[in-house]
XYZ file of C-alpha atoms in Angstrom:
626
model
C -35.084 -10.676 -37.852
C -37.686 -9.115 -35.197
C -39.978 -11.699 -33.464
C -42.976 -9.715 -35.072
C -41.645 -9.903 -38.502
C -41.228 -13.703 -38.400
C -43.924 -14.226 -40.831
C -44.029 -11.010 -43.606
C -46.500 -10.597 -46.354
C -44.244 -8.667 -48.353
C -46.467 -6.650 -50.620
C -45.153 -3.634 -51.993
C -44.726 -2.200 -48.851
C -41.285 -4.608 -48.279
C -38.360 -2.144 -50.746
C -35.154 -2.108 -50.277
C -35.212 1.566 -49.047
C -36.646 -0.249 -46.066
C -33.102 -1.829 -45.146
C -30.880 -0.824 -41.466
C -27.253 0.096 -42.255
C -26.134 -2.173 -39.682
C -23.026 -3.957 -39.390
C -22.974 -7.393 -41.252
C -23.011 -11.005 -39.275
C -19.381 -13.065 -40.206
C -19.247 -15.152 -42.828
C -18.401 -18.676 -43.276
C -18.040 -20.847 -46.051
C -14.461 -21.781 -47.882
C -14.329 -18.556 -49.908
C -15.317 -16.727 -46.472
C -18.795 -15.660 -47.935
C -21.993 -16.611 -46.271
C -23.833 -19.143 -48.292
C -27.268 -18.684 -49.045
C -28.869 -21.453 -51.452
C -32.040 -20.968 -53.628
C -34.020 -24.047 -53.496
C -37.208 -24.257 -56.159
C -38.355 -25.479 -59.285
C -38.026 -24.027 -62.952
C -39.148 -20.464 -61.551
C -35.939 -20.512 -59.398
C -33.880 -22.004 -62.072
C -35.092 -19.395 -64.189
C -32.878 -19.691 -67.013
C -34.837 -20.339 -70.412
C -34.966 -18.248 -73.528
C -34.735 -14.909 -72.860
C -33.518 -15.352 -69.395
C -29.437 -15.777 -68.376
C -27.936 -17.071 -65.054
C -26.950 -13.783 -64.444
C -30.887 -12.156 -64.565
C -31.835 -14.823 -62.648
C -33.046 -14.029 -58.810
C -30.465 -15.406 -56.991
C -27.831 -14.033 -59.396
C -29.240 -10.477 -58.895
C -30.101 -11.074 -55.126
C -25.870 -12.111 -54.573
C -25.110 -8.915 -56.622
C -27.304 -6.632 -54.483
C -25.841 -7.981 -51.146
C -22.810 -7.240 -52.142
C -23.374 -4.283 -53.209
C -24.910 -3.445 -49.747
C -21.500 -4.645 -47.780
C -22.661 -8.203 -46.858
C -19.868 -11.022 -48.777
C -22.526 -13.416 -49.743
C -22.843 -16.604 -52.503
C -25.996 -17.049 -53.520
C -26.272 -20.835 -54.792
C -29.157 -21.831 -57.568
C -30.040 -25.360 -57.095
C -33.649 -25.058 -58.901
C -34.961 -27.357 -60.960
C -37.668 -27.542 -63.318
C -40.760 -29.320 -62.816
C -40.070 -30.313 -59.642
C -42.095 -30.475 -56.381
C -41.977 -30.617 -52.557
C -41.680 -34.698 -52.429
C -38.884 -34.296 -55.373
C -37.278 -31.488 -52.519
C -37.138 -33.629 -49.568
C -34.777 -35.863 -51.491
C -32.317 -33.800 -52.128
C -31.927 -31.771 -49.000
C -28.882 -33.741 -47.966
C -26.957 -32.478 -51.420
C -28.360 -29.010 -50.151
C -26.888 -29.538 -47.084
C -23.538 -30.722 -48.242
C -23.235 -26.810 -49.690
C -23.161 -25.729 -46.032
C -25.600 -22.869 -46.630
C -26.539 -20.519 -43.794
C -29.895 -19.509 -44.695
C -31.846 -21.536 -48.185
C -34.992 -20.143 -49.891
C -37.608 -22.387 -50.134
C -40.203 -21.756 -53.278
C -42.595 -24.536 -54.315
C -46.256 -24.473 -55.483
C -46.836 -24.665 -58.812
C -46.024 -27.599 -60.025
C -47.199 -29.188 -56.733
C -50.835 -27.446 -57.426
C -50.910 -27.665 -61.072
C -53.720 -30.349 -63.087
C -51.813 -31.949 -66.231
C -53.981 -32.497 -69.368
C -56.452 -35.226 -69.205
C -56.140 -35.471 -64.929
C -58.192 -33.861 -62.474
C -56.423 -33.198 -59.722
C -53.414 -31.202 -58.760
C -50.248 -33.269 -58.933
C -50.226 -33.069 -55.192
C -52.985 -32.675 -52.863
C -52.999 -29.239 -50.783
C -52.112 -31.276 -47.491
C -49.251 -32.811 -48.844
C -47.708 -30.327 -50.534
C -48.025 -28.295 -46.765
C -46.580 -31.321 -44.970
C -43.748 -31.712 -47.447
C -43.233 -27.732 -46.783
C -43.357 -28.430 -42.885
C -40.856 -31.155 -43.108
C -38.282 -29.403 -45.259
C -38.278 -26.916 -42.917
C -38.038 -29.594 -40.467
C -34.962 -30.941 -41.764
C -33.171 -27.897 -42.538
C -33.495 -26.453 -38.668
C -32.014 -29.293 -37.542
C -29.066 -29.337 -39.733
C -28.397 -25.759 -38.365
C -30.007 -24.401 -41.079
C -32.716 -21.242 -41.438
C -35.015 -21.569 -44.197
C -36.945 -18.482 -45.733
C -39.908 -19.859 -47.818
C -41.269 -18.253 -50.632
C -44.570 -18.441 -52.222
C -44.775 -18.189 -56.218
C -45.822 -15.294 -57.898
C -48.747 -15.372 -59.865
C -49.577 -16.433 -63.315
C -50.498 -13.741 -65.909
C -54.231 -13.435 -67.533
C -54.752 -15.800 -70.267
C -52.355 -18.826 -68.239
C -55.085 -22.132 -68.462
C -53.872 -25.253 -66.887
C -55.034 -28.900 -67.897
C -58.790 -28.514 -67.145
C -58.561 -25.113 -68.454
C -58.781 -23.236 -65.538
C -57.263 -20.438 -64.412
C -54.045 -21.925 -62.599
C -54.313 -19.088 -59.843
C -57.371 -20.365 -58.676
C -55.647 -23.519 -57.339
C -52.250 -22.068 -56.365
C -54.016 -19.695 -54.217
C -54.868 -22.348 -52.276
C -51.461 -23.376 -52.055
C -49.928 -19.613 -51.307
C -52.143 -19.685 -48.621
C -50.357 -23.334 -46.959
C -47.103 -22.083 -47.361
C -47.976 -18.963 -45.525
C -49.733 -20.588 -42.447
C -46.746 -23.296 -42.466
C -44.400 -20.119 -41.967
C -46.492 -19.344 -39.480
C -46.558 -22.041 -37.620
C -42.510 -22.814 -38.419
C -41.619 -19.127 -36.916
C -39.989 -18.688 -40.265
C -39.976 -16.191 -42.657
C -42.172 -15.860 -45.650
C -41.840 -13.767 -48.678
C -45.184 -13.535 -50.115
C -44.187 -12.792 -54.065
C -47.893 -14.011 -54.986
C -49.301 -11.038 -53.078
C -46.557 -8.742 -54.312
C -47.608 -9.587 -57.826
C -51.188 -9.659 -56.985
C -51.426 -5.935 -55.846
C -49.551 -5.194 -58.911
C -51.862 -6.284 -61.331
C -54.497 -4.687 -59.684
C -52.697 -1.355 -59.248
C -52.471 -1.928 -63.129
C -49.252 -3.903 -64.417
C -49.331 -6.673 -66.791
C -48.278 -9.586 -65.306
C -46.878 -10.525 -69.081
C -44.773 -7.901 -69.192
C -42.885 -9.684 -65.759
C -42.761 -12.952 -67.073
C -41.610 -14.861 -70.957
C -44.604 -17.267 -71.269
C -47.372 -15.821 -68.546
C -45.717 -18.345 -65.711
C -41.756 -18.268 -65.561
C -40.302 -14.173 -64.847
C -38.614 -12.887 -67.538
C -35.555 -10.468 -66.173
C -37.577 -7.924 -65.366
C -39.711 -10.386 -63.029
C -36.568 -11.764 -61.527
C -35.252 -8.364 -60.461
C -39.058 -8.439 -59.358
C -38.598 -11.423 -57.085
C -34.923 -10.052 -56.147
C -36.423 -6.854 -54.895
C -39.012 -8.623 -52.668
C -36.086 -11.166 -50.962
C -33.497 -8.591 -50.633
C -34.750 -6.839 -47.260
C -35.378 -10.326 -45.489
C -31.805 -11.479 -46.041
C -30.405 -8.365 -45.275
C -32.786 -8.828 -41.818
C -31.376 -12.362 -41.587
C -27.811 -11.673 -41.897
C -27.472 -7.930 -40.208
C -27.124 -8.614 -36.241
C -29.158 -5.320 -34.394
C -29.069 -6.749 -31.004
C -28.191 -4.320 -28.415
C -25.058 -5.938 -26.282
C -25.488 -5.589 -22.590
C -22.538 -5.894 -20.595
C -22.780 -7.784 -17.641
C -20.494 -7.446 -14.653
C -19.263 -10.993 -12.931
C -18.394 -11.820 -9.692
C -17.403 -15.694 -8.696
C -17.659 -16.723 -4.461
C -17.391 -20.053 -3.106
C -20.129 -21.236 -0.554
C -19.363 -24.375 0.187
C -16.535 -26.937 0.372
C -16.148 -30.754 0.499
C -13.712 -33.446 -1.337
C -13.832 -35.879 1.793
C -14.027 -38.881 -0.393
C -17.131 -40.421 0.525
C -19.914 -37.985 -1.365
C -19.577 -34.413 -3.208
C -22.048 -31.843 -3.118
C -24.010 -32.003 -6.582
C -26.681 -29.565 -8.474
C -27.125 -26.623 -6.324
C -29.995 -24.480 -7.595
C -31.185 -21.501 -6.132
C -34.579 -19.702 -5.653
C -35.296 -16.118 -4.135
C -38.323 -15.821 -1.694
C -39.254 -11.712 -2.071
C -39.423 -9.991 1.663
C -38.279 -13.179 3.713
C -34.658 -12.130 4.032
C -33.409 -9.210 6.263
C -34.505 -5.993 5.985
C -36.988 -7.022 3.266
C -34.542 -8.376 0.589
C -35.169 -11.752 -0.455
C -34.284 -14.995 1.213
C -32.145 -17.268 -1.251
C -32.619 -21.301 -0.686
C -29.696 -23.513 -2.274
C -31.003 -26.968 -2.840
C -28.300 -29.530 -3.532
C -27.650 -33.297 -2.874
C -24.574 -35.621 -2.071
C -23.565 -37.568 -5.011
C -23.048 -40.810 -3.870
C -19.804 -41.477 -6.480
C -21.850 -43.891 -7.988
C -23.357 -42.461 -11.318
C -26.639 -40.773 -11.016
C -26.858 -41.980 -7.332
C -28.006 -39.146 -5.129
C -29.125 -38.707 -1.456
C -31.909 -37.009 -0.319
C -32.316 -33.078 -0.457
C -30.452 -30.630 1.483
C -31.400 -27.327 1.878
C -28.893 -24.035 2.613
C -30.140 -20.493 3.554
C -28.734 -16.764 3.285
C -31.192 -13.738 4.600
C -28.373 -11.254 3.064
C -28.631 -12.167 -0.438
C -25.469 -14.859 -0.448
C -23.077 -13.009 2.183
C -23.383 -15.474 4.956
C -25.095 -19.137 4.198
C -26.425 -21.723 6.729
C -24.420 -25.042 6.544
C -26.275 -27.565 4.449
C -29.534 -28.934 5.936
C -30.285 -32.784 5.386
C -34.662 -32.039 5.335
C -36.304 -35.094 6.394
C -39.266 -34.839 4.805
C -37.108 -34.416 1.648
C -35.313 -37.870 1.516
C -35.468 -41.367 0.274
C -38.911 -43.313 1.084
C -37.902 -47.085 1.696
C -40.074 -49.252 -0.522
C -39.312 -53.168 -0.067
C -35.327 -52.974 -1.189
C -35.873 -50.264 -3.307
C -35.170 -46.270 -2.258
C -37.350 -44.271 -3.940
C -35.626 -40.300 -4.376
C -36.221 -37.210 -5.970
C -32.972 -35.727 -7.738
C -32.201 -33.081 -10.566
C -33.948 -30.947 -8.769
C -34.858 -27.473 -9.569
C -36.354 -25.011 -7.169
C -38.767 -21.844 -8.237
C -40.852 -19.183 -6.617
C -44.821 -19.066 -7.554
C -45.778 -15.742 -6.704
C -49.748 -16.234 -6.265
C -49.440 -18.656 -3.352
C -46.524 -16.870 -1.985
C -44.697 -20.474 -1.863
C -41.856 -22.248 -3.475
C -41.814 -25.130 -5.243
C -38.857 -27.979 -5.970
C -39.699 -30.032 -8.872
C -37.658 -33.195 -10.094
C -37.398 -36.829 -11.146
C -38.533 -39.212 -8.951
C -35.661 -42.019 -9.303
C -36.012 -45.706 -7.689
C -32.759 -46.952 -6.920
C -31.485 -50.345 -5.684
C -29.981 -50.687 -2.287
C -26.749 -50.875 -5.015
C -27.278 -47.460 -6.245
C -28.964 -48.262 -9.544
C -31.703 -46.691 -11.053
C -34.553 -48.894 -11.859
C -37.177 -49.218 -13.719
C -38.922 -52.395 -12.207
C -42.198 -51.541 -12.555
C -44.827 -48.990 -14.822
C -43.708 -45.285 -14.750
C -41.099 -45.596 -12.409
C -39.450 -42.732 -14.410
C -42.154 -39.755 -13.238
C -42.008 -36.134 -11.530
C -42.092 -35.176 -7.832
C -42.891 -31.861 -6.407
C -42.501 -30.569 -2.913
C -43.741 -27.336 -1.637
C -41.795 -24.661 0.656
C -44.266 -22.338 3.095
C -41.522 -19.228 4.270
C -44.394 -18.553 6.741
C -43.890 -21.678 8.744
C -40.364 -22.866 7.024
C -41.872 -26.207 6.344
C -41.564 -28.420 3.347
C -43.848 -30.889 2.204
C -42.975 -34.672 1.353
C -42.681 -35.394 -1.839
C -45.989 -35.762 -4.126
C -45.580 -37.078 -7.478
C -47.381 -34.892 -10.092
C -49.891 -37.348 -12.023
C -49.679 -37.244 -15.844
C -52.563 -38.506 -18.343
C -52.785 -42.126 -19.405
C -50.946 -43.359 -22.829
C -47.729 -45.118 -23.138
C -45.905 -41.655 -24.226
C -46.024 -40.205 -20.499
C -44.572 -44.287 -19.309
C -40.980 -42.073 -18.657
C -42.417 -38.455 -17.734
C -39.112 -35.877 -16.137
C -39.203 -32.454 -15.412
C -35.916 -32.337 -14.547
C -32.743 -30.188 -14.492
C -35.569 -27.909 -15.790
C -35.945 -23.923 -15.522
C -39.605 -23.476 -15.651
C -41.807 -20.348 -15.986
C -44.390 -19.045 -13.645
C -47.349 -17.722 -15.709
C -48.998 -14.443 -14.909
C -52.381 -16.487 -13.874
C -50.787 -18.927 -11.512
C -50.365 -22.009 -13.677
C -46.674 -23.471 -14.544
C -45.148 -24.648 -17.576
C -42.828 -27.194 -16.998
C -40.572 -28.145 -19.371
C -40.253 -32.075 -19.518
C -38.901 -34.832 -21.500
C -40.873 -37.765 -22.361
C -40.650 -41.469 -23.593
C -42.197 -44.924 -23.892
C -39.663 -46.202 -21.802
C -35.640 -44.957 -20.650
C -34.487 -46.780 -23.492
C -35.873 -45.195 -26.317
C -34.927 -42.004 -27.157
C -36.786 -39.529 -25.329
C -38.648 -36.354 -26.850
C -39.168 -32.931 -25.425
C -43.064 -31.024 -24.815
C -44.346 -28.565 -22.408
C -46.804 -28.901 -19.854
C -48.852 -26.595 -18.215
C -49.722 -27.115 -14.782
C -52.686 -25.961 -12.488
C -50.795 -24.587 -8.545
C -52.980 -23.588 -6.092
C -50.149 -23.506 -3.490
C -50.409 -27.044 -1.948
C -51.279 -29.433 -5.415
C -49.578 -29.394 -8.732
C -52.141 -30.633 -11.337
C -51.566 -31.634 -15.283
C -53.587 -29.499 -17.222
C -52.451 -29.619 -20.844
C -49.269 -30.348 -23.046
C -47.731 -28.746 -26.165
C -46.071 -29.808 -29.401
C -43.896 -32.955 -28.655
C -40.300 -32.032 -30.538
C -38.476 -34.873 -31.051
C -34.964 -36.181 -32.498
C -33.459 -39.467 -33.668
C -30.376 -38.556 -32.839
C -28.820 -40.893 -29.894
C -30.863 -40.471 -26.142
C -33.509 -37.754 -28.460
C -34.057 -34.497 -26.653
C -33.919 -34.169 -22.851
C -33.216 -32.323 -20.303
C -34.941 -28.827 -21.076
C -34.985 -25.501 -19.967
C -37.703 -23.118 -20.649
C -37.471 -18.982 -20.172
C -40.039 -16.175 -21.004
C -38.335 -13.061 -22.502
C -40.932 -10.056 -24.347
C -43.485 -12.328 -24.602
C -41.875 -14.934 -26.178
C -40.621 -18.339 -25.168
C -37.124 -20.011 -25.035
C -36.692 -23.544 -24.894
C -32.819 -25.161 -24.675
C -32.722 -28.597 -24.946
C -29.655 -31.383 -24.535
C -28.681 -34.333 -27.025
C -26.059 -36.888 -26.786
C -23.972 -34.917 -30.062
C -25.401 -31.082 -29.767
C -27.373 -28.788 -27.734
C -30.645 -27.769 -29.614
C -32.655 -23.960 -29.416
C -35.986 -23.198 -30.367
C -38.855 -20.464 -29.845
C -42.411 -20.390 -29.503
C -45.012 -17.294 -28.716
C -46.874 -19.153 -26.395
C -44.902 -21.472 -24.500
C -46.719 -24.618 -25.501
C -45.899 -24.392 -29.486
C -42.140 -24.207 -30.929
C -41.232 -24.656 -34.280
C -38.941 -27.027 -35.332
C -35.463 -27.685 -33.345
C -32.355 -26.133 -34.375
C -28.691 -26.760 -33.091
C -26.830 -23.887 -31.306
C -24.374 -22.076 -33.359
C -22.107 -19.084 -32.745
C -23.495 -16.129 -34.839
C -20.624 -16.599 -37.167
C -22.685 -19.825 -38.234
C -20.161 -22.508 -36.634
C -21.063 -24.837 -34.301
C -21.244 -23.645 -30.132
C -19.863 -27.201 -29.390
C -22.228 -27.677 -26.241
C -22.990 -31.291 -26.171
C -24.261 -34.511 -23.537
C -24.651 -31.572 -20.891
C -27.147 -28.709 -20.056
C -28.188 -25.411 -20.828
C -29.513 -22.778 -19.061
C -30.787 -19.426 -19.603
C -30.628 -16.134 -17.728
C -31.785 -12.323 -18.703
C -29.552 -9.198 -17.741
C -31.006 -5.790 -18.903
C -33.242 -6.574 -21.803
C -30.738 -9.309 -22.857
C -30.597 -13.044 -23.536
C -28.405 -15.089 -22.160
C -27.278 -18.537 -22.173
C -24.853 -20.536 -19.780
C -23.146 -23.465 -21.113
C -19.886 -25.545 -21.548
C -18.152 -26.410 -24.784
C -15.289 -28.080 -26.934
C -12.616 -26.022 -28.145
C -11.547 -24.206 -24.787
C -8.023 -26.312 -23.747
C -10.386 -28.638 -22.299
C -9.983 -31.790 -23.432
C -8.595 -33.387 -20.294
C -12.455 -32.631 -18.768
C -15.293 -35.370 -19.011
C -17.499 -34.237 -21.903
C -15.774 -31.191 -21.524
C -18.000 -29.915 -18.659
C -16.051 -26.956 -17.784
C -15.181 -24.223 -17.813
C -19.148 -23.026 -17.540
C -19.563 -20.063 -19.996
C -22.031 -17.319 -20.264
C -23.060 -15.394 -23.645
C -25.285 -13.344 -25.051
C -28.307 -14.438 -27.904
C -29.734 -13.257 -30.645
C -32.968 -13.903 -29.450
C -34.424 -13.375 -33.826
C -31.839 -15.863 -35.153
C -31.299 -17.910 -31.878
C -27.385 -18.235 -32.135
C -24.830 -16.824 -29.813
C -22.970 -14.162 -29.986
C -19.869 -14.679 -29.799
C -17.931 -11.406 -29.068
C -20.197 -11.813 -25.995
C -18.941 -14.937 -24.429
C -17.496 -14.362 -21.057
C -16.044 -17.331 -18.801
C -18.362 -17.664 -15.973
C -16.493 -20.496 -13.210
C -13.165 -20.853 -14.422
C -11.964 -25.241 -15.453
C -9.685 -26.431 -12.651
C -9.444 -30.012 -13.341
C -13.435 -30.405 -12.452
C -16.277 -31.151 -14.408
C -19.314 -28.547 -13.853
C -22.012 -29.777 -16.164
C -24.795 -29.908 -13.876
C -25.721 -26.637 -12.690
C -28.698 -24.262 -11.977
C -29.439 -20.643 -12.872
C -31.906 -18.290 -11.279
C -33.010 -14.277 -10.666
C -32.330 -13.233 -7.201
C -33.200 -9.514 -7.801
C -34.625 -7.668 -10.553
C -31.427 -7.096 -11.746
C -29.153 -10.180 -10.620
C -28.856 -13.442 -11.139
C -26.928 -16.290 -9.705
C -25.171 -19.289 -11.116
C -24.452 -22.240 -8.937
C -22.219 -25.515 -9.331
C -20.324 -27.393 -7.781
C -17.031 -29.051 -8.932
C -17.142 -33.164 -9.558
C -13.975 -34.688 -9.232
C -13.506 -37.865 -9.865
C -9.575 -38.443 -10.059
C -6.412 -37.162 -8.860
C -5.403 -34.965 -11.851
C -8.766 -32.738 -11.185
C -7.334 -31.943 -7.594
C -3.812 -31.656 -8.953
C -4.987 -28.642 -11.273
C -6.795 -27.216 -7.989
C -10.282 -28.593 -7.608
C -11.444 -28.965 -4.200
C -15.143 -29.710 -4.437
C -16.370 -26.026 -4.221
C -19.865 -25.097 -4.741
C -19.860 -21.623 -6.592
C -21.935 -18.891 -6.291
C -21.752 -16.462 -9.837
C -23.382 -13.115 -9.645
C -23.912 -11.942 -13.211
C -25.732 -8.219 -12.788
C -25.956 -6.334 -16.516
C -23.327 -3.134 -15.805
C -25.365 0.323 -15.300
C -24.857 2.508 -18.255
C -22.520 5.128 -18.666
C -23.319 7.999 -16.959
C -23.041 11.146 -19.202
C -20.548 13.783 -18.333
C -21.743 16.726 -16.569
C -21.604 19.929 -18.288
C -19.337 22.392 -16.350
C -21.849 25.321 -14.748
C -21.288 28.712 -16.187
C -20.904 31.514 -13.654
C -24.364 33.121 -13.424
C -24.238 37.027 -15.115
């Protein structure tokens, strides 16, 4: 669904007239229908005298999809009396019907007073952060949810204190509306919907059997109102834009004592010849000792990647000696901050022992370095490290491996991961930073998205596209999406999925992002590509398009990017060069015989992925003037 549609108040103004005639999305599921499960209480359940299972909502919702081309299940699972808390316990059985999308409709029995009480049976803040957990939950199991609020009671309803029940579900209409909100999901607003119909003049008896639960002409009331979102959700209108690749090796080295490790790239405008940009490759020698790297090198093209210096060992870039311990700066990613005119390399700061180990022998040895590039004078700074706030969360601070974005006033948001200590699992937030071309300064952070799931959520990557934000993230079992319209706010973490709904199969590696044309893309590796025989399998490296609404790949899309030859190529960089190209770089690790046997040789590649020109339109042959 559109970015601007995430949350809809769908008044009478949401019809199914309103629905595109595009092509469905796959389906999944064992019958090969998409499942879509209805989640609520007795509303949703809906059957009761006078109402069957087939006039129910998500009877006629699974009969109107079909009828509109998309192969879809709809599954009721509501039951009466229940509320959120009652909801949350059960989302595992929901779950286990591997669903797609599930409607989400609570509200009045959380906001309703029973005889003799005075309260609602649960508070307004609790029912709204039961709401934000289900939510919660369902993201991460790969699952969109699409809440609901309930319609409205009919004149004469009177709950336990005799009030008008409205009065208090309003209340509760309006938490499940700023939870969607806040979420990015969608909302179907059937209490507004049924408002403005009483008010236009319709008696709300008429749509329901005892002035609370529809009757079947309120269900095909609640039907009508659903119908367009899911036909949003499940209808794919994303333009493809074809990009054309082109793979070059830059650099070779398998000499046995190092190999050349996470090139990155970043464009300085006008320094190059002839105006174009100058492109600097930072990279490092991995010291074949895990996570042991030397200082940073520095390579240089003024022809945008035709020729390249050889690799430049920067003193002012390498380890400080501290007692026995070497303090370096690795996983580093370089950008360009166009206010200041300079470029900036941000990374972990790593102390290692004189045995290559990383340590962490004494408070916040886990933190983030910045140096600072001047094209005027070709200089780099030394290392600073960028000071975070006070609190035991920031103890492990990285910005590392990271894409980060360069705001329109100057400041940064970095993308970091965050812990306690290194080992807990770590959790994922966004800071913005203050850059006034020689300091990098901690200004504020965002939502902290976290995951019990193995090392948590690390290793981010963050990309502005229209206004909106992109974060990937990596975890020990999947790679995780989500969005946010202001780069400090995301709702809650999804897995990545192939727009067919099954798994991408990206896991203990990175992500990366890139945009061609007005497109989304995302590089990655996965399972499932005669790749077993690679570590984690960390190659090939694959680019794809995304639906940047539903935040899955496409999979028709997916293109290999550096092809597997025996080599692992999970730690990588990706970066716009021009306005309309981007490069990939990585270099090959090999770690045993069998990787050089299949034809790895250490090469550091250079991908140019440029989104292909249009079709030009045929000229018209010229008629012979009279």
């Amino acid at each position: 669904m559109r970015v601007a549609a995430r949350l809809l108040a769908v008044g009478l103004a949401l019809t199914a007239g309103a629905v595109r005639a595009d092509e469905p999305s796959k389906t999944d599921g064992s019958s090969g229908e998409i499942v879509i499960v209805a989640l609520g209480d007795s509303i949703t359940k809906g059957v009761r005298s006078g109402v069957t299972p087939e006039e129910t909502f998500a009877a006629i919702t699974e009969r109107k999809l079909k009828e509109q081309g998309v192969a879809a299940k709809v599954v009721n699972v509501g039951i009466g009396g229940e509320r959120t808390d009652q909801a949350l316990a059960r989302l595992d059985r929901v779950a286990n019907l591997h669903p797609r999308w599930v409607t989400v409709m609570y509200g009045t029995n959380d906001s309703y007073v029973d005889q003799g009480k005075t309260e609602s049976r649960l508070s307004r803040t609790v029912y709204q952060a039961n709401l934000k957990r289900i939510v919660a939950v369902l993201l991460e199991r790969g699952i969109e949810p699409i809440l609901m609020t309930e319609p409205r009671w009919a004149v004469g309803a009177k709950n336990g204190l005799g009030e008008n029940p409205n009065i208090r579900l309003a209340h509760y209409v309006d938490a499940c509306r700023e939870t969607a909100h806040e979420c990015g999901v969608p909302c179907v607003d059937h209490f507004a919907r049924w408002t403005a119909a009483e008010q236009s003049g319709q008696k709300l008896e008429d749509w329901t059997t005892d002035r609370c639960h529809p009757n079947p002409r309120g269900h095909e009331e609640l039907a009508d109102a659903l119908l367009p979102v899911l036909l949003d959700a499940v209808r794919s209108d994303v333009p493809r834009v074809d990009c054309q690749l082109k793979l070059e090796t830059v650099l070779k080295h398998d000499g046995g004592d190092f190999l050349w490790f996470h090139p990155r790239a970043v464009a300085i405008p006008g320094a190059g010849k002839d105006g174009r940009p100058a492109a600097l490759v930072t990279l490092q020698k991995h010291l074949l000792k895990s996570d042991h790297y030397s200082g940073l090198s520095v390579m240089r093209s003024d022809d945008l990647g035709r020729s390249w210096s050889s690799p430049e060992a920067r003193p002012e870039l390498g380890w400080v000696e501290d007692g026995d311990v070497d303090i370096a700066v690795a996983d580093v990613t370089p950008g360009f901050h166009p206010p200041s005119g300079k470029a900036i390399a941000i990374g972990a700061q790593v102390r290692y022992s004189r045995q290559g180990e990383q340590l962490e022998d004494q408070p916040r040895a886990h933190q983030t370095a910045y140096a600072v590039f001047d094209p005027q004078t070709d200089r780099w700074t030394r290392w600073r490290r960028l000071e975070m706030p006070a609190g035991e969360e920031f103890n492990f601070a990285r910005s590392a491996c990271a894409q980060f974005v360069v705001e329109a006033d100057g400041t940064l948001l970095l993308p970091f991961y965050i812990a306690k200590s290194a080992k807990v699992p770590y959790a994922t937030t966004v800071v913005r930073c203050s850059f006034d071309g020689e300091t990098l300064k901690y200004k504020e952070h965002g939502d902290v998205l976290s995951l019990n799931v193995a090392r948590g959520l690390y290793e981010p990557s963050l990309i502005r596209l229209a206004n909106r934000y992109y974060l990937t993230i990596r975890n020990d079992e999947r790679g995780y999406v989500t969005s946010g319209a202001d780069g400090l706010h995301f709702r809650s973490v999804k897995p990545w999925l192939f727009d067919d709904g099954a798994e991408l199969g990206s896991y203990n590696t990175q992500q990366h992002w890139l945009t061609a044309g007005d497109g989304l893309f995302l590089v990655y590796t996965r399972r499932g590509a005669n790749n077993d025989h690679i570590v984690r399998h960390r190659a090939p490296l694959f680019l794809a398009q995304v639906d940047p609404q539903r935040l899955c790949v496409l999979r028709d899309t997916e293109q290999v990017l550096v092809p597997e030859r025996g080599a692992t190529l999970g730690n990588f960089g990706a970066a716009a060069i021009t306005d309309n190209e981007s490069w990939v770089t990585v270099s090959e690790g090999i770690w045993n015989d069998d990787a050089r046997r299949r034809g790895a040789d250490g090469a550091t590649f250079l991908a140019r992925v440029t989104a292909a020109p249009p079709p030009r339109k045929p000229r018209l042959p010229q008629t012979e003037a009279k």
